Structures are given as C-alpha cells and as structure tokens.
Amino acid sequence: MKNKAAILFSGGKDSTYTAYLAKKKGYELVCLISIFSKNKGSYMFHTPSINQVKKQAEVMNIPLLTDKTKGEKELELRDLERAIKKAKEKYKFDTIVTGALHSVYQAERIQKICDNLNLKCFNPLWHKDEISYLKELVDNDFKVIIIGVFAYPLNQSWLGRVINKQFIDEVAILKEKYKIHAAGEGGEFETFVLNCPLFKKELKVKSFRDIEEGQNAWRREIKVG
C-alpha cells in the first residue's frame, strides 16, 4: 500500500519538483496545500502569482486546499498548521512533502508542525547542490519561468526568463561573484512552473504585468490557461 502524501505547494519549481520526486518514490499524491499570504515579504510562503496554483492543480489533476495568512513572522505558522490539520482530516495522508533546499528556518518549523500532527516530513531536495538541481529540472522537462527578482544584480529583464542552460550558466557566475543562492532560496528570485511530467498539458501565460517593489525588486503577476 502506498504512503499518502500532501505537497506544500506554491506553484514554483521547488514544490512542483518535490511533488514529482515524491511520486517517483512511490508516494500517492492526495492533495496540494497552498497558503495565500498578505505579506509579500513572508518568511515561509512564496507570493508572486500564488492565485495561479489553481490552474496548476487542474492540469495535475490533484485536489487543492487553500488557506490564508496575514504572513506575520511565526504567527503564520499557526495558519499553516491549521491548513495541514484540515487537509489531513479530509485526505487522510501520513506525509508532508516540502521543497526546502537549504533553509533551516523553514525545515525546522515544518518539522515541528509535522511532529505536532503526527505526520512524517519528506524533504527530497534537502542540501542538493543548487546548480546540479537546476540542471535536473531541465533534464526532467520542467518548464520554469522567473516571476520575481529581489536581489542585485537581477532586474526586470530577468522576468519571464526560462530556466535553461544559458540561465544556469549565468546564475552560476552570479553565485561566484555576488554570493547569491543560484536556486533562489534566499529569496533572490521566484519561479512558476508552466509544464512538467506531472501536467497533462502545458500552461501558457495569457497576460502579465510587471510591478516594481523597490530597488532591485520586481514581480510579474501572470494569468495562465
């Protein structure tokens, strides 16, 4: 009998790729859990174009459970725990899958919630080399675009770019020169997945608008279909 798993899902590369890896490991993916945060600077939750996760859930054919939070540091964890508890009661899973890569802050707090709710926690990306990880995305046919940039020297011109070989070569150079996290886990950039092996069809960007949020900070609000 397969273990049942819920994915903490933001629509970005990390949570989508962990869903893919969990399925390959033999987990039954029973639901996606997405938290909509009012705080764009949330420590825990991805925010650009979060409302588009509904379209991703449709093409993955996996139920989506959403909840809201004001995004206040530490208090937002109560909102996450409430959402996971609700999802567990409805979908009867035993494992939470997360996209944590190097963030001890996120990993420790999610582990604590899992302990409270008697759930296992599976972090398939934990401590992966970030350049190798980006190459894996490309090799496994993930079409990922950049929808937010929040660190120098990234700027508006990076919005909409696809993670491909050229992108990986460029961020590898930026990692050495500016010490940014090449996979963006320090909040340097945010992503959205348009296609991957879990999708029954590729999503297309129907419209977008770019919003400047400060020095070296841009986000792209997209609508997909």
PDB file of C-alpha atoms in Angstrom:
ATOM      1  CA  MET A   1       0.000   0.000   0.000  1.00  0.00           C
ATOM      2  CA  LYS A   2       1.373   3.415  -0.998  1.00  0.00           C
ATOM      3  CA  ASN A   3       2.088   6.096   1.565  1.00  0.00           C
ATOM      4  CA  LYS A   4      -0.236   9.065   1.047  1.00  0.00           C
ATOM      5  CA  ALA A   5       1.409  12.457   0.800  1.00  0.00           C
ATOM      6  CA  ALA A   6       0.316  16.111   0.720  1.00  0.00           C
ATOM      7  CA  ILE A   7       2.506  18.669  -1.028  1.00  0.00           C
ATOM      8  CA  LEU A   8       3.120  22.130   0.450  1.00  0.00           C
ATOM      9  CA  PHE A   9       2.610  23.850  -2.877  1.00  0.00           C
ATOM     10  CA  SER A  10       3.461  27.348  -4.101  1.00  0.00           C
ATOM     11  CA  GLY A  11       3.465  26.788  -7.856  1.00  0.00           C
ATOM     12  CA  GLY A  12       7.210  27.376  -8.012  1.00  0.00           C
ATOM     13  CA  LYS A  13       9.951  24.987  -9.069  1.00  0.00           C
ATOM     14  CA  ASP A  14      10.815  23.603  -5.618  1.00  0.00           C
ATOM     15  CA  SER A  15       7.351  22.482  -4.534  1.00  0.00           C
ATOM     16  CA  THR A  16       6.471  21.162  -8.006  1.00  0.00           C
ATOM     17  CA  TYR A  17       9.717  19.235  -8.359  1.00  0.00           C
ATOM     18  CA  THR A  18       9.323  17.713  -4.890  1.00  0.00           C
ATOM     19  CA  ALA A  19       5.856  16.513  -5.918  1.00  0.00           C
ATOM     20  CA  TYR A  20       7.455  14.880  -8.952  1.00  0.00           C
ATOM     21  CA  LEU A  21      10.184  13.249  -6.829  1.00  0.00           C
ATOM     22  CA  ALA A  22       7.674  12.046  -4.234  1.00  0.00           C
ATOM     23  CA  LYS A  23       5.596  10.383  -6.943  1.00  0.00           C
ATOM     24  CA  LYS A  24       8.730   8.732  -8.353  1.00  0.00           C
ATOM     25  CA  LYS A  25       9.478   7.453  -4.832  1.00  0.00           C
ATOM     26  CA  GLY A  26       6.089   5.742  -4.808  1.00  0.00           C
ATOM     27  CA  TYR A  27       4.012   8.198  -2.776  1.00  0.00           C
ATOM     28  CA  GLU A  28       0.365   8.701  -3.699  1.00  0.00           C
ATOM     29  CA  LEU A  29      -0.142  12.462  -4.078  1.00  0.00           C
ATOM     30  CA  VAL A  30      -3.542  13.070  -2.477  1.00  0.00           C
ATOM     31  CA  CYS A  31      -3.627  16.879  -2.245  1.00  0.00           C
ATOM     32  CA  LEU A  32      -1.779  20.161  -2.646  1.00  0.00           C
ATOM     33  CA  ILE A  33      -1.806  22.714   0.190  1.00  0.00           C
ATOM     34  CA  SER A  34      -1.291  26.367  -0.758  1.00  0.00           C
ATOM     35  CA  ILE A  35      -1.175  29.305   1.642  1.00  0.00           C
ATOM     36  CA  PHE A  36      -2.042  32.752   0.308  1.00  0.00           C
ATOM     37  CA  SER A  37      -0.052  35.300   2.318  1.00  0.00           C
ATOM     38  CA  LYS A  38      -0.921  39.000   2.515  1.00  0.00           C
ATOM     39  CA  ASN A  39       2.713  39.721   3.397  1.00  0.00           C
ATOM     40  CA  LYS A  40       4.858  39.906   0.261  1.00  0.00           C
ATOM     41  CA  GLY A  41       7.946  39.535   2.457  1.00  0.00           C
ATOM     42  CA  SER A  42       6.730  36.339   4.148  1.00  0.00           C
ATOM     43  CA  TYR A  43       9.474  34.174   5.638  1.00  0.00           C
ATOM     44  CA  MET A  44       7.561  30.997   4.808  1.00  0.00           C
ATOM     45  CA  PHE A  45       5.386  31.483   1.728  1.00  0.00           C
ATOM     46  CA  HIS A  46       6.005  32.252  -1.942  1.00  0.00           C
ATOM     47  CA  THR A  47       3.754  35.111  -3.046  1.00  0.00           C
ATOM     48  CA  PRO A  48       4.012  36.242  -6.728  1.00  0.00           C
ATOM     49  CA  SER A  49       1.068  34.866  -8.771  1.00  0.00           C
ATOM     50  CA  ILE A  50       0.109  32.445  -5.986  1.00  0.00           C
ATOM     51  CA  ASN A  51      -3.537  32.518  -7.159  1.00  0.00           C
ATOM     52  CA  GLN A  52      -2.446  30.735 -10.372  1.00  0.00           C
ATOM     53  CA  VAL A  53      -1.805  27.495  -8.432  1.00  0.00           C
ATOM     54  CA  LYS A  54      -5.444  26.625  -9.123  1.00  0.00           C
ATOM     55  CA  LYS A  55      -4.629  26.205 -12.819  1.00  0.00           C
ATOM     56  CA  GLN A  56      -1.623  24.030 -11.962  1.00  0.00           C
ATOM     57  CA  ALA A  57      -3.729  21.826  -9.684  1.00  0.00           C
ATOM     58  CA  GLU A  58      -6.194  21.355 -12.558  1.00  0.00           C
ATOM     59  CA  VAL A  59      -3.550  20.169 -15.019  1.00  0.00           C
ATOM     60  CA  MET A  60      -2.029  17.917 -12.326  1.00  0.00           C
ATOM     61  CA  ASN A  61      -5.476  16.525 -11.513  1.00  0.00           C
ATOM     62  CA  ILE A  62      -4.719  16.761  -7.784  1.00  0.00           C
ATOM     63  CA  PRO A  63      -7.121  18.354  -5.262  1.00  0.00           C
ATOM     64  CA  LEU A  64      -6.013  21.765  -3.985  1.00  0.00           C
ATOM     65  CA  LEU A  65      -6.679  23.026  -0.476  1.00  0.00           C
ATOM     66  CA  THR A  66      -6.014  26.735   0.094  1.00  0.00           C
ATOM     67  CA  ASP A  67      -5.884  28.893   3.194  1.00  0.00           C
ATOM     68  CA  LYS A  68      -4.930  32.471   4.032  1.00  0.00           C
ATOM     69  CA  THR A  69      -2.471  34.127   6.381  1.00  0.00           C
ATOM     70  CA  LYS A  70      -1.532  37.710   7.230  1.00  0.00           C
ATOM     71  CA  GLY A  71       2.055  36.477   6.927  1.00  0.00           C
ATOM     72  CA  GLU A  72       3.211  37.679  10.338  1.00  0.00           C
ATOM     73  CA  LYS A  73       6.509  36.056  11.348  1.00  0.00           C
ATOM     74  CA  GLU A  74       5.972  32.928  13.495  1.00  0.00           C
ATOM     75  CA  LEU A  75       2.190  33.582  13.701  1.00  0.00           C
ATOM     76  CA  GLU A  76       1.871  32.457  10.075  1.00  0.00           C
ATOM     77  CA  LEU A  77       2.954  29.002  11.241  1.00  0.00           C
ATOM     78  CA  ARG A  78      -0.313  28.617  13.154  1.00  0.00           C
ATOM     79  CA  ASP A  79      -2.169  29.265   9.908  1.00  0.00           C
ATOM     80  CA  LEU A  80      -0.060  26.642   8.140  1.00  0.00           C
ATOM     81  CA  GLU A  81      -0.665  24.106  10.918  1.00  0.00           C
ATOM     82  CA  ARG A  82      -4.410  24.768  10.764  1.00  0.00           C
ATOM     83  CA  ALA A  83      -4.416  24.198   6.994  1.00  0.00           C
ATOM     84  CA  ILE A  84      -2.402  20.976   7.252  1.00  0.00           C
ATOM     85  CA  LYS A  85      -4.652  19.666  10.032  1.00  0.00           C
ATOM     86  CA  LYS A  86      -7.766  20.372   7.921  1.00  0.00           C
ATOM     87  CA  ALA A  87      -6.203  18.682   4.910  1.00  0.00           C
ATOM     88  CA  LYS A  88      -5.156  15.648   6.963  1.00  0.00           C
ATOM     89  CA  GLU A  89      -8.700  15.171   8.254  1.00  0.00           C
ATOM     90  CA  LYS A  90     -10.078  15.314   4.707  1.00  0.00           C
ATOM     91  CA  TYR A  91      -7.442  13.389   2.730  1.00  0.00           C
ATOM     92  CA  LYS A  92      -6.006  11.005   5.381  1.00  0.00           C
ATOM     93  CA  PHE A  93      -2.326  11.318   4.441  1.00  0.00           C
ATOM     94  CA  ASP A  94       0.656  10.392   6.601  1.00  0.00           C
ATOM     95  CA  THR A  95       3.414  12.507   4.984  1.00  0.00           C
ATOM     96  CA  ILE A  96       4.014  16.179   4.204  1.00  0.00           C
ATOM     97  CA  VAL A  97       6.361  16.871   1.290  1.00  0.00           C
ATOM     98  CA  THR A  98       8.279  20.164   1.264  1.00  0.00           C
ATOM     99  CA  GLY A  99      10.598  21.955  -1.142  1.00  0.00           C
ATOM    100  CA  ALA A 100      13.110  23.057   1.498  1.00  0.00           C
ATOM    101  CA  LEU A 101      16.603  23.125  -0.006  1.00  0.00           C
ATOM    102  CA  HIS A 102      18.913  24.875   2.449  1.00  0.00           C
ATOM    103  CA  SER A 103      16.528  26.912   4.627  1.00  0.00           C
ATOM    104  CA  VAL A 104      16.901  25.579   8.158  1.00  0.00           C
ATOM    105  CA  TYR A 105      14.314  28.186   9.219  1.00  0.00           C
ATOM    106  CA  GLN A 106      11.636  26.598   7.012  1.00  0.00           C
ATOM    107  CA  ALA A 107      12.657  22.989   7.536  1.00  0.00           C
ATOM    108  CA  GLU A 108      12.695  23.205  11.350  1.00  0.00           C
ATOM    109  CA  ARG A 109       9.311  24.901  11.543  1.00  0.00           C
ATOM    110  CA  ILE A 110       7.593  22.499   9.171  1.00  0.00           C
ATOM    111  CA  GLN A 111       9.124  19.551  11.027  1.00  0.00           C
ATOM    112  CA  LYS A 112       7.703  20.900  14.301  1.00  0.00           C
ATOM    113  CA  ILE A 113       4.215  21.154  12.761  1.00  0.00           C
ATOM    114  CA  CYS A 114       4.529  17.590  11.450  1.00  0.00           C
ATOM    115  CA  ASP A 115       5.565  16.379  14.914  1.00  0.00           C
ATOM    116  CA  ASN A 116       2.532  18.120  16.440  1.00  0.00           C
ATOM    117  CA  LEU A 117       0.198  16.456  13.923  1.00  0.00           C
ATOM    118  CA  ASN A 118       1.907  13.039  13.966  1.00  0.00           C
ATOM    119  CA  LEU A 119       2.993  13.303  10.335  1.00  0.00           C
ATOM    120  CA  LYS A 120       6.203  12.337   8.577  1.00  0.00           C
ATOM    121  CA  CYS A 121       8.114  15.036   6.719  1.00  0.00           C
ATOM    122  CA  PHE A 122       9.830  14.320   3.388  1.00  0.00           C
ATOM    123  CA  ASN A 123      12.329  16.892   2.063  1.00  0.00           C
ATOM    124  CA  PRO A 124      13.686  15.386  -1.176  1.00  0.00           C
ATOM    125  CA  LEU A 125      15.690  18.492  -2.141  1.00  0.00           C
ATOM    126  CA  TRP A 126      17.425  18.914   1.217  1.00  0.00           C
ATOM    127  CA  HIS A 127      21.041  20.037   0.738  1.00  0.00           C
ATOM    128  CA  LYS A 128      21.070  19.347  -3.000  1.00  0.00           C
ATOM    129  CA  ASP A 129      23.771  21.272  -4.850  1.00  0.00           C
ATOM    130  CA  GLU A 130      21.857  24.177  -6.381  1.00  0.00           C
ATOM    131  CA  ILE A 131      23.497  24.080  -9.833  1.00  0.00           C
ATOM    132  CA  SER A 132      23.002  20.303 -10.105  1.00  0.00           C
ATOM    133  CA  TYR A 133      19.398  20.805  -9.041  1.00  0.00           C
ATOM    134  CA  LEU A 134      18.724  23.398 -11.753  1.00  0.00           C
ATOM    135  CA  LYS A 135      20.227  21.024 -14.332  1.00  0.00           C
ATOM    136  CA  GLU A 136      17.918  18.261 -13.064  1.00  0.00           C
ATOM    137  CA  LEU A 137      14.905  20.498 -13.694  1.00  0.00           C
ATOM    138  CA  VAL A 138      15.953  20.984 -17.308  1.00  0.00           C
ATOM    139  CA  ASP A 139      16.832  17.293 -17.786  1.00  0.00           C
ATOM    140  CA  ASN A 140      13.404  16.259 -16.455  1.00  0.00           C
ATOM    141  CA  ASP A 141      11.493  18.550 -18.821  1.00  0.00           C
ATOM    142  CA  PHE A 142      10.410  21.195 -16.319  1.00  0.00           C
ATOM    143  CA  LYS A 143       9.478  24.484 -17.987  1.00  0.00           C
ATOM    144  CA  VAL A 144      10.066  27.072 -15.274  1.00  0.00           C
ATOM    145  CA  ILE A 145       9.871  30.849 -15.628  1.00  0.00           C
ATOM    146  CA  ILE A 146      11.084  33.663 -13.382  1.00  0.00           C
ATOM    147  CA  ILE A 147       8.239  35.763 -11.938  1.00  0.00           C
ATOM    148  CA  GLY A 148      10.047  37.720  -9.242  1.00  0.00           C
ATOM    149  CA  VAL A 149      13.541  39.159  -8.702  1.00  0.00           C
ATOM    150  CA  PHE A 150      14.621  40.627  -5.393  1.00  0.00           C
ATOM    151  CA  ALA A 151      18.410  40.913  -5.329  1.00  0.00           C
ATOM    152  CA  TYR A 152      21.176  42.801  -7.124  1.00  0.00           C
ATOM    153  CA  PRO A 153      22.183  42.402  -9.950  1.00  0.00           C
ATOM    154  CA  LEU A 154      18.886  40.816 -11.057  1.00  0.00           C
ATOM    155  CA  ASN A 155      16.469  43.276 -12.676  1.00  0.00           C
ATOM    156  CA  GLN A 156      13.265  43.487 -14.674  1.00  0.00           C
ATOM    157  CA  SER A 157      14.905  41.940 -17.739  1.00  0.00           C
ATOM    158  CA  TRP A 158      15.055  38.598 -15.896  1.00  0.00           C
ATOM    159  CA  LEU A 159      11.271  38.396 -15.508  1.00  0.00           C
ATOM    160  CA  GLY A 160       9.760  35.775 -17.799  1.00  0.00           C
ATOM    161  CA  ARG A 161      13.072  34.063 -18.446  1.00  0.00           C
ATOM    162  CA  VAL A 162      13.008  30.273 -18.693  1.00  0.00           C
ATOM    163  CA  ILE A 163      15.399  28.206 -16.600  1.00  0.00           C
ATOM    164  CA  ASN A 164      17.594  26.626 -19.286  1.00  0.00           C
ATOM    165  CA  LYS A 165      21.296  26.015 -19.866  1.00  0.00           C
ATOM    166  CA  GLN A 166      22.038  29.682 -20.543  1.00  0.00           C
ATOM    167  CA  PHE A 167      20.184  30.738 -17.378  1.00  0.00           C
ATOM    168  CA  ILE A 168      22.098  28.175 -15.302  1.00  0.00           C
ATOM    169  CA  ASP A 169      25.449  29.340 -16.712  1.00  0.00           C
ATOM    170  CA  GLU A 170      24.601  32.951 -15.860  1.00  0.00           C
ATOM    171  CA  VAL A 171      23.408  32.325 -12.281  1.00  0.00           C
ATOM    172  CA  ALA A 172      26.494  30.159 -11.653  1.00  0.00           C
ATOM    173  CA  ILE A 173      28.606  33.238 -12.449  1.00  0.00           C
ATOM    174  CA  LEU A 174      26.418  35.445 -10.234  1.00  0.00           C
ATOM    175  CA  LYS A 175      26.740  32.924  -7.406  1.00  0.00           C
ATOM    176  CA  GLU A 176      30.531  33.215  -7.511  1.00  0.00           C
ATOM    177  CA  LYS A 177      30.582  36.987  -7.966  1.00  0.00           C
ATOM    178  CA  TYR A 178      27.733  38.148  -5.705  1.00  0.00           C
ATOM    179  CA  LYS A 179      27.190  35.096  -3.437  1.00  0.00           C
ATOM    180  CA  ILE A 180      23.517  34.785  -4.362  1.00  0.00           C
ATOM    181  CA  HIS A 181      21.814  31.416  -3.951  1.00  0.00           C
ATOM    182  CA  ALA A 182      21.807  30.019  -7.501  1.00  0.00           C
ATOM    183  CA  ALA A 183      18.427  28.343  -6.962  1.00  0.00           C
ATOM    184  CA  GLY A 184      16.942  31.489  -5.411  1.00  0.00           C
ATOM    185  CA  GLU A 185      16.235  30.023  -1.983  1.00  0.00           C
ATOM    186  CA  GLY A 186      17.477  33.158  -0.276  1.00  0.00           C
ATOM    187  CA  GLY A 187      14.568  34.994  -1.903  1.00  0.00           C
ATOM    188  CA  GLU A 188      16.726  36.259  -4.783  1.00  0.00           C
ATOM    189  CA  PHE A 189      14.137  35.139  -7.334  1.00  0.00           C
ATOM    190  CA  GLU A 190      10.771  33.397  -7.505  1.00  0.00           C
ATOM    191  CA  THR A 191       9.518  30.960 -10.125  1.00  0.00           C
ATOM    192  CA  PHE A 192       6.398  29.472 -11.675  1.00  0.00           C
ATOM    193  CA  VAL A 193       6.111  26.089 -13.406  1.00  0.00           C
ATOM    194  CA  LEU A 194       4.346  26.086 -16.778  1.00  0.00           C
ATOM    195  CA  ASN A 195       4.957  22.437 -17.632  1.00  0.00           C
ATOM    196  CA  CYS A 196       6.448  19.239 -16.225  1.00  0.00           C
ATOM    197  CA  PRO A 197       5.811  15.470 -16.383  1.00  0.00           C
ATOM    198  CA  LEU A 198       3.031  15.816 -13.759  1.00  0.00           C
ATOM    199  CA  PHE A 199       0.978  18.152 -16.000  1.00  0.00           C
ATOM    200  CA  LYS A 200      -1.469  16.774 -18.556  1.00  0.00           C
ATOM    201  CA  LYS A 201      -0.856  19.878 -20.703  1.00  0.00           C
ATOM    202  CA  GLU A 202       1.427  22.904 -20.754  1.00  0.00           C
ATOM    203  CA  LEU A 203       0.124  26.139 -19.271  1.00  0.00           C
ATOM    204  CA  LYS A 204       0.529  29.312 -21.310  1.00  0.00           C
ATOM    205  CA  VAL A 205       0.944  32.850 -19.998  1.00  0.00           C
ATOM    206  CA  LYS A 206      -2.176  34.661 -21.225  1.00  0.00           C
ATOM    207  CA  SER A 207      -1.309  38.067 -19.770  1.00  0.00           C
ATOM    208  CA  PHE A 208       1.071  39.681 -17.311  1.00  0.00           C
ATOM    209  CA  ARG A 209       2.039  42.942 -15.670  1.00  0.00           C
ATOM    210  CA  ASP A 210       5.333  43.860 -14.058  1.00  0.00           C
ATOM    211  CA  ILE A 211       5.315  45.632 -10.708  1.00  0.00           C
ATOM    212  CA  GLU A 212       8.308  47.437  -9.251  1.00  0.00           C
ATOM    213  CA  GLU A 213       8.527  46.884  -5.499  1.00  0.00           C
ATOM    214  CA  GLY A 214      11.687  48.777  -4.679  1.00  0.00           C
ATOM    215  CA  GLN A 215      15.368  48.831  -5.538  1.00  0.00           C
ATOM    216  CA  ASN A 216      16.276  45.553  -7.307  1.00  0.00           C
ATOM    217  CA  ALA A 217      12.780  44.223  -6.626  1.00  0.00           C
ATOM    218  CA  TRP A 218      10.307  43.335  -9.376  1.00  0.00           C
ATOM    219  CA  ARG A 219       7.497  40.835  -9.612  1.00  0.00           C
ATOM    220  CA  ARG A 220       5.444  39.676 -12.572  1.00  0.00           C
ATOM    221  CA  GLU A 221       1.767  38.995 -11.997  1.00  0.00           C
ATOM    222  CA  ILE A 222       0.701  36.410 -14.557  1.00  0.00           C
ATOM    223  CA  LYS A 223      -2.522  34.805 -15.695  1.00  0.00           C
ATOM    224  CA  VAL A 224      -2.219  31.341 -17.188  1.00  0.00           C
ATOM    225  CA  GLY A 225      -4.515  28.983 -19.024  1.00  0.00           C
TER     226      GLY A 225
END
